[in-house]
CSV table of C-alpha atoms and ligand atoms in Angstrom, one decimal:
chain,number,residue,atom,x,y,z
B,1,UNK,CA,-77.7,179.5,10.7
B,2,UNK,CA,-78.0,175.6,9.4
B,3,UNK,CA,-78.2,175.9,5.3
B,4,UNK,CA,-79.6,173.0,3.7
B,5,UNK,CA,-79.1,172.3,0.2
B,6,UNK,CA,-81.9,170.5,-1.7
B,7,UNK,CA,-81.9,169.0,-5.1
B,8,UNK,CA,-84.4,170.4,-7.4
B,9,UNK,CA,-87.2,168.7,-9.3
B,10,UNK,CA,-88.1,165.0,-8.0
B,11,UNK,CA,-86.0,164.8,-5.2
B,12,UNK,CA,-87.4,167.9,-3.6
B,13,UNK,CA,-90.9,166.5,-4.2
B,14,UNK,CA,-90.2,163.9,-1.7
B,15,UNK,CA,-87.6,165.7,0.2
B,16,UNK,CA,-90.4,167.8,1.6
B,17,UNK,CA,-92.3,165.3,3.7
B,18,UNK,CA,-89.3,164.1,5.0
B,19,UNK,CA,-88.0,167.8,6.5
B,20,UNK,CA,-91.4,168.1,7.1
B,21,UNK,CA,-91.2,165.0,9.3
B,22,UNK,CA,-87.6,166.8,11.1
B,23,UNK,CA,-89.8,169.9,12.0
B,24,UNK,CA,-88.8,171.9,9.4
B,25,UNK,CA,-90.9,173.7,6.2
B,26,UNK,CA,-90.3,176.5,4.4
B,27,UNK,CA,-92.3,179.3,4.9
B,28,UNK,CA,-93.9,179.4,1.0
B,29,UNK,CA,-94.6,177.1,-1.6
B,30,UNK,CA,-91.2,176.4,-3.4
B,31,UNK,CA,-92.6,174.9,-6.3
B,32,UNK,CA,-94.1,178.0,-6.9
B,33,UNK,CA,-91.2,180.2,-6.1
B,34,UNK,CA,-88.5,181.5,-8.8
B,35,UNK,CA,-86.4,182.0,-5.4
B,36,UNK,CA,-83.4,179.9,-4.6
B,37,UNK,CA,-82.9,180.4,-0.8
B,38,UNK,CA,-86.2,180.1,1.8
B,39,UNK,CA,-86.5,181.0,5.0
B,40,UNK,CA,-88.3,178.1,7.1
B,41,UNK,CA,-90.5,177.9,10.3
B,42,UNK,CA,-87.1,177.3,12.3
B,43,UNK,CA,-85.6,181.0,12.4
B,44,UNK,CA,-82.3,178.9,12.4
B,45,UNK,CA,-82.4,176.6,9.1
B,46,UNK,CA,-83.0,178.2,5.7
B,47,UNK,CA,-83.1,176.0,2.2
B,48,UNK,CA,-81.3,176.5,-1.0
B,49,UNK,CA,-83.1,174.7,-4.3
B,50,UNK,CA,-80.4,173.9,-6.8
B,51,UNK,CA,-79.2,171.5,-9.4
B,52,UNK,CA,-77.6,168.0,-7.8
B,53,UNK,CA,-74.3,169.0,-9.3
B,54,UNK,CA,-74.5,172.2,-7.4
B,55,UNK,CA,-75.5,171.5,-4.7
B,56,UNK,CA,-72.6,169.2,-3.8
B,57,UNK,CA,-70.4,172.4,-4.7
B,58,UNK,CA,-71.8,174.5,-2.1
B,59,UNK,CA,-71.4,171.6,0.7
B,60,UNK,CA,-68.4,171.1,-0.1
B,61,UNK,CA,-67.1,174.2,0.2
B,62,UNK,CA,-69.3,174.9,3.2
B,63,UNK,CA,-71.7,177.6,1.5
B,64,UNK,CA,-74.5,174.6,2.7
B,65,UNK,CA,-73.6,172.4,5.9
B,66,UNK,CA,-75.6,169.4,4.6
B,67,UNK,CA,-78.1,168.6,1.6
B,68,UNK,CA,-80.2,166.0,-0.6
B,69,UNK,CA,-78.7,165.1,-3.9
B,70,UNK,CA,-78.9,161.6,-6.0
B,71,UNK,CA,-76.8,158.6,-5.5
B,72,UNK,CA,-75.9,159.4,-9.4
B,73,UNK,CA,-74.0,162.3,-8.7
B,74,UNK,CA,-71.9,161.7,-5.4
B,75,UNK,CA,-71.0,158.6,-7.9
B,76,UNK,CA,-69.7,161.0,-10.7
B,77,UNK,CA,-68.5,163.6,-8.3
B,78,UNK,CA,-66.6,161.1,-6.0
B,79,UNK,CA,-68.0,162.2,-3.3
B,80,UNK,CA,-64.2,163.6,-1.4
B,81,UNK,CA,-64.5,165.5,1.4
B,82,UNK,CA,-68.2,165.0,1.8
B,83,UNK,CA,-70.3,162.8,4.6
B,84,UNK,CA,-72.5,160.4,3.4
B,85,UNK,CA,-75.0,160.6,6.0
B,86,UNK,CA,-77.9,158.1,5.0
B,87,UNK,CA,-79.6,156.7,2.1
B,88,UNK,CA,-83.1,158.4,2.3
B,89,UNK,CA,-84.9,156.2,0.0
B,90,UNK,CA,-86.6,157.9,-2.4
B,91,UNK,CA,-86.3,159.1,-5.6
B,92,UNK,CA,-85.2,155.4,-6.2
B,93,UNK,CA,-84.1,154.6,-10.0
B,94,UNK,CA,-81.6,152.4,-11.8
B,95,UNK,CA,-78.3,153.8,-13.8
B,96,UNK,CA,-78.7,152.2,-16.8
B,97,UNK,CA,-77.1,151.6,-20.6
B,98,UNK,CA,-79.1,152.1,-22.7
B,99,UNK,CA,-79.2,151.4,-27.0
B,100,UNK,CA,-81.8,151.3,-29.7
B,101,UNK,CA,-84.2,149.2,-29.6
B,102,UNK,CA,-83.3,145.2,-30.6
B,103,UNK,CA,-79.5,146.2,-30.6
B,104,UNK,CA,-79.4,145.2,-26.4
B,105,UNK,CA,-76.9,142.4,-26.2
B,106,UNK,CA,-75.1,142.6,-29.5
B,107,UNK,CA,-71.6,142.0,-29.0
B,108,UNK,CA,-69.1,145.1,-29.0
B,109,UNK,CA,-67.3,144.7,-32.3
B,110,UNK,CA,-65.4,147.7,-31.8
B,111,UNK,CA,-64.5,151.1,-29.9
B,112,UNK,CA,-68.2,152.4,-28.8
B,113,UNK,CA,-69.6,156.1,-29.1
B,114,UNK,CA,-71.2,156.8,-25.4
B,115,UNK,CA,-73.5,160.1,-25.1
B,116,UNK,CA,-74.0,160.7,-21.2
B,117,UNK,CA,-74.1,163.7,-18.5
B,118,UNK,CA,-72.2,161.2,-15.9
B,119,UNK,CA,-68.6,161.1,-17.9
B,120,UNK,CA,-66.8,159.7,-14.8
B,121,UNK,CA,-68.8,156.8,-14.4
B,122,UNK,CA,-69.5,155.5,-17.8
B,123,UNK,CA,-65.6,155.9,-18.1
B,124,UNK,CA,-64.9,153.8,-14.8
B,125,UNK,CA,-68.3,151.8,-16.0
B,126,UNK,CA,-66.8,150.9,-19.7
B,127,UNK,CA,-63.1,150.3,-18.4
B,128,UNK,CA,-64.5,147.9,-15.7
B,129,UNK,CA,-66.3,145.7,-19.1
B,130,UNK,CA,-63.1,145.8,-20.7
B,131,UNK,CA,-64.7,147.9,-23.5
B,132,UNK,CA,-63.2,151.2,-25.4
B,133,UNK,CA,-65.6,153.6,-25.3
B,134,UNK,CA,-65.3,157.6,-26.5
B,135,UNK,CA,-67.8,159.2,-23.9
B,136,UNK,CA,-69.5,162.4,-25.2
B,137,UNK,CA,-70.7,165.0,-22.7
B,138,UNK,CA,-74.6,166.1,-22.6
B,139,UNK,CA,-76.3,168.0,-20.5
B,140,UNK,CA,-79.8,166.6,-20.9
B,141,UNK,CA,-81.4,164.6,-23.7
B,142,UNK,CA,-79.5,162.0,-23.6
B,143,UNK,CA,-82.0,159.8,-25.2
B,144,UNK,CA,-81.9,161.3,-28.5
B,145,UNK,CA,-78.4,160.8,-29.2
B,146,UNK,CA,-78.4,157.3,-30.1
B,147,UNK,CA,-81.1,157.9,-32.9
B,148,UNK,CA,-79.3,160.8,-34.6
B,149,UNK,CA,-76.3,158.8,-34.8
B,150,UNK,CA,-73.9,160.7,-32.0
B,151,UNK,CA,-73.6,157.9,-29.8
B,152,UNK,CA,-74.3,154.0,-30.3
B,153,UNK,CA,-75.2,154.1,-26.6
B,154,UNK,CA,-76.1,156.0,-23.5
B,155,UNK,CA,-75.5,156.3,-19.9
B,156,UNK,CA,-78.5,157.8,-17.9
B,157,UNK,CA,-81.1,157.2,-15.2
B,158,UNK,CA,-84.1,155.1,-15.7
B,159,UNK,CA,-87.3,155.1,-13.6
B,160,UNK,CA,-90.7,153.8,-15.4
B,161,UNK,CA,-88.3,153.3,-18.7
B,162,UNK,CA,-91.1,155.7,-20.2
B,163,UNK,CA,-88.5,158.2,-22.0
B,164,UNK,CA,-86.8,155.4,-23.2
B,165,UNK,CA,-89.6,154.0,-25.0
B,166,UNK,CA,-90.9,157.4,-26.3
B,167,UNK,CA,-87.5,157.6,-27.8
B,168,UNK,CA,-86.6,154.0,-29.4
B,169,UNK,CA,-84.4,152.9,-27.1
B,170,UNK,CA,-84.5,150.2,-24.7
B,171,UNK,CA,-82.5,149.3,-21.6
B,172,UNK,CA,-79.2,147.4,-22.0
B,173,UNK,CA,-76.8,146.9,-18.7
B,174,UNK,CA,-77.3,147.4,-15.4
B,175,UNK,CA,-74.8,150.2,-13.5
B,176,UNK,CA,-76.2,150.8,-9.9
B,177,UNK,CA,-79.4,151.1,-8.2
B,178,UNK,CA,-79.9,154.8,-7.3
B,179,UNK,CA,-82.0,156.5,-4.2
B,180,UNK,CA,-81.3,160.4,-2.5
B,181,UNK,CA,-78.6,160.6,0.2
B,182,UNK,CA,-78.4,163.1,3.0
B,183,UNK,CA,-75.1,164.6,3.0
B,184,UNK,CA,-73.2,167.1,5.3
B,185,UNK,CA,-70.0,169.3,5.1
B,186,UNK,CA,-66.9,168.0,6.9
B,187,UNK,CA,-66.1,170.9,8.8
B,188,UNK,CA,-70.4,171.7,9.5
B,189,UNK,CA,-70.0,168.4,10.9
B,190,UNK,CA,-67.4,169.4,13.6
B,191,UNK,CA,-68.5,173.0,14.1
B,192,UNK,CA,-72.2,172.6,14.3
B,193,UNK,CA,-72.2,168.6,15.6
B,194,UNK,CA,-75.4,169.2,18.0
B,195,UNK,CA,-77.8,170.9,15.9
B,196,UNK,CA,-76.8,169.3,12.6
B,197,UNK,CA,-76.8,165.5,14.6
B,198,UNK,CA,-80.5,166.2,15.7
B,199,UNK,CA,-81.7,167.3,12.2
B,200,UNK,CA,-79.9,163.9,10.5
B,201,UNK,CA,-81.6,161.6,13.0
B,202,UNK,CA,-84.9,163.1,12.4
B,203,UNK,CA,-84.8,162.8,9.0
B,204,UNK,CA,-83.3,159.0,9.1
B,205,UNK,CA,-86.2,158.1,12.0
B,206,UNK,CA,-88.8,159.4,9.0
B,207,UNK,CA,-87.2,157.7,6.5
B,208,UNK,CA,-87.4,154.7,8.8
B,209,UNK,CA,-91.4,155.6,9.3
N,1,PRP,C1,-84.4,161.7,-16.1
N,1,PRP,C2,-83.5,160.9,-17.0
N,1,PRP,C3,-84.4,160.4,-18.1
N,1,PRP,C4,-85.8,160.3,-17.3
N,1,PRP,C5,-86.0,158.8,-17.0
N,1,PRP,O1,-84.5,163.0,-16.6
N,1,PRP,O2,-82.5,161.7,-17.6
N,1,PRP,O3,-84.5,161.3,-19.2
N,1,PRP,O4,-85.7,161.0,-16.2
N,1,PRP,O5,-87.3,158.7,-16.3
N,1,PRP,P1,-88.3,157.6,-16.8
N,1,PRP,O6,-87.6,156.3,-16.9
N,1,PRP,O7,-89.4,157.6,-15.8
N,1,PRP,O8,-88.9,158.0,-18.2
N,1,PRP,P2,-85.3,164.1,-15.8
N,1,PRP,O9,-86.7,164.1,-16.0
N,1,PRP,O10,-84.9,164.0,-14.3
N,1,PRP,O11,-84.7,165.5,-16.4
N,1,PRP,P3,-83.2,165.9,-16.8
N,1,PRP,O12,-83.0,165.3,-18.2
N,1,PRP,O13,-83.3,167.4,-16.8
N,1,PRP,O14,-82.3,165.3,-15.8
């Protein structure tokens, strides 16, 4: 059995089409499923629907042999003992700072308050700029914490910049441009080489397409 391990919400949107493209699609409508694991039209390759966090967990310790997850969190995880396979293209977005609105390019006067979910980079991020920053976890939301006063910025993804806007904030400083990667398990690599090999470069020839 090949288990592949796709990242929920936006990603798996265009995730489909690109399996889809690789000869596999699972068997019912995922979006309208409270299931986590499908079966597919290959009796061989089932698909587990999780969080991007988790879903490098179970590759890396070889509950999935590959998956889909965002650039933005093989940055914050590290990425050890995982195979970057190929940049897929989609989902594409920008890791941003972000402050209230007209307060973008005001000097740092002092140590900054940083709300974010991705803790390891805005601490690489900030040390890199040469400025102290306290970085407060979140879990979602992060928009909201510069206008109640938690943080004076945040760390997060941007797309159309919409939430942003809806919130007060705008963008300040660029981190990374951000797209979905395929990525495999170590190990799944050596074991199932063949089978895992064909599914990779049918998903990279669709990307190409
Ligand atoms: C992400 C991100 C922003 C939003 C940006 O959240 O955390 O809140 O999308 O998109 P925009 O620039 O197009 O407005 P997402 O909707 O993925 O939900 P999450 O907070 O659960 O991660």
């Amino acid at each position: 059995m090949i288990t592949i391990a796709l990242t929920k919400g936006r990603i798996l949107k265009d995730t489909l089409p690109l399996l889809s493209a690789a000869g596999i699609v699972p068997e019912e409508d995922i979006s309208k499923s409270r299931k986590l694991v499908f079966a597919t039209n290959r009796s061989d390759v089932q698909l587990l629907v999780l969080r991007g966090a988790d879903v490098l967990t179970y590759i890396r310790y070889g509950a999935a042999d590959m998956g889909v997850v965002g650039k933005d969190m093989l940055m914050e995880d590290g990425g050890a003992q995982l195979y970057e396979l190929h940049d897929l293209g989609i989902a594409r977005c920008r890791l941003m700072t972000a402050t209230k609105k007209d307060q973008a390019g005001i000097a740092y006067q002092s140590r900054i308050k940083v709300a974010t979910k991705y803790v390891n980079i805005a601490q690489r991020y900030y040390a890199e700029q040469g400025v102290q920053a306290d970085i407060i976890k979140l879990y979602g939301g992060m928009e909201l914490a510069p206008i109640m006063g938690l943080a004076d910025e945040i760390v997060d993804i941007v797309d159309t910049g919409k939430t942003l806007v809806a919130n007060g904030l705008e963008e300040a400083n660029f981190i990374a441009d951000i797209s979905s990667r395929l990525v495999a398990n170590k190990a799944s690599m050596k074991v199932k080489h063949a089978e895992l090999k064909v599914i990779s470069d049918a998903i990279a020839a669709a990307v190409s397409e």
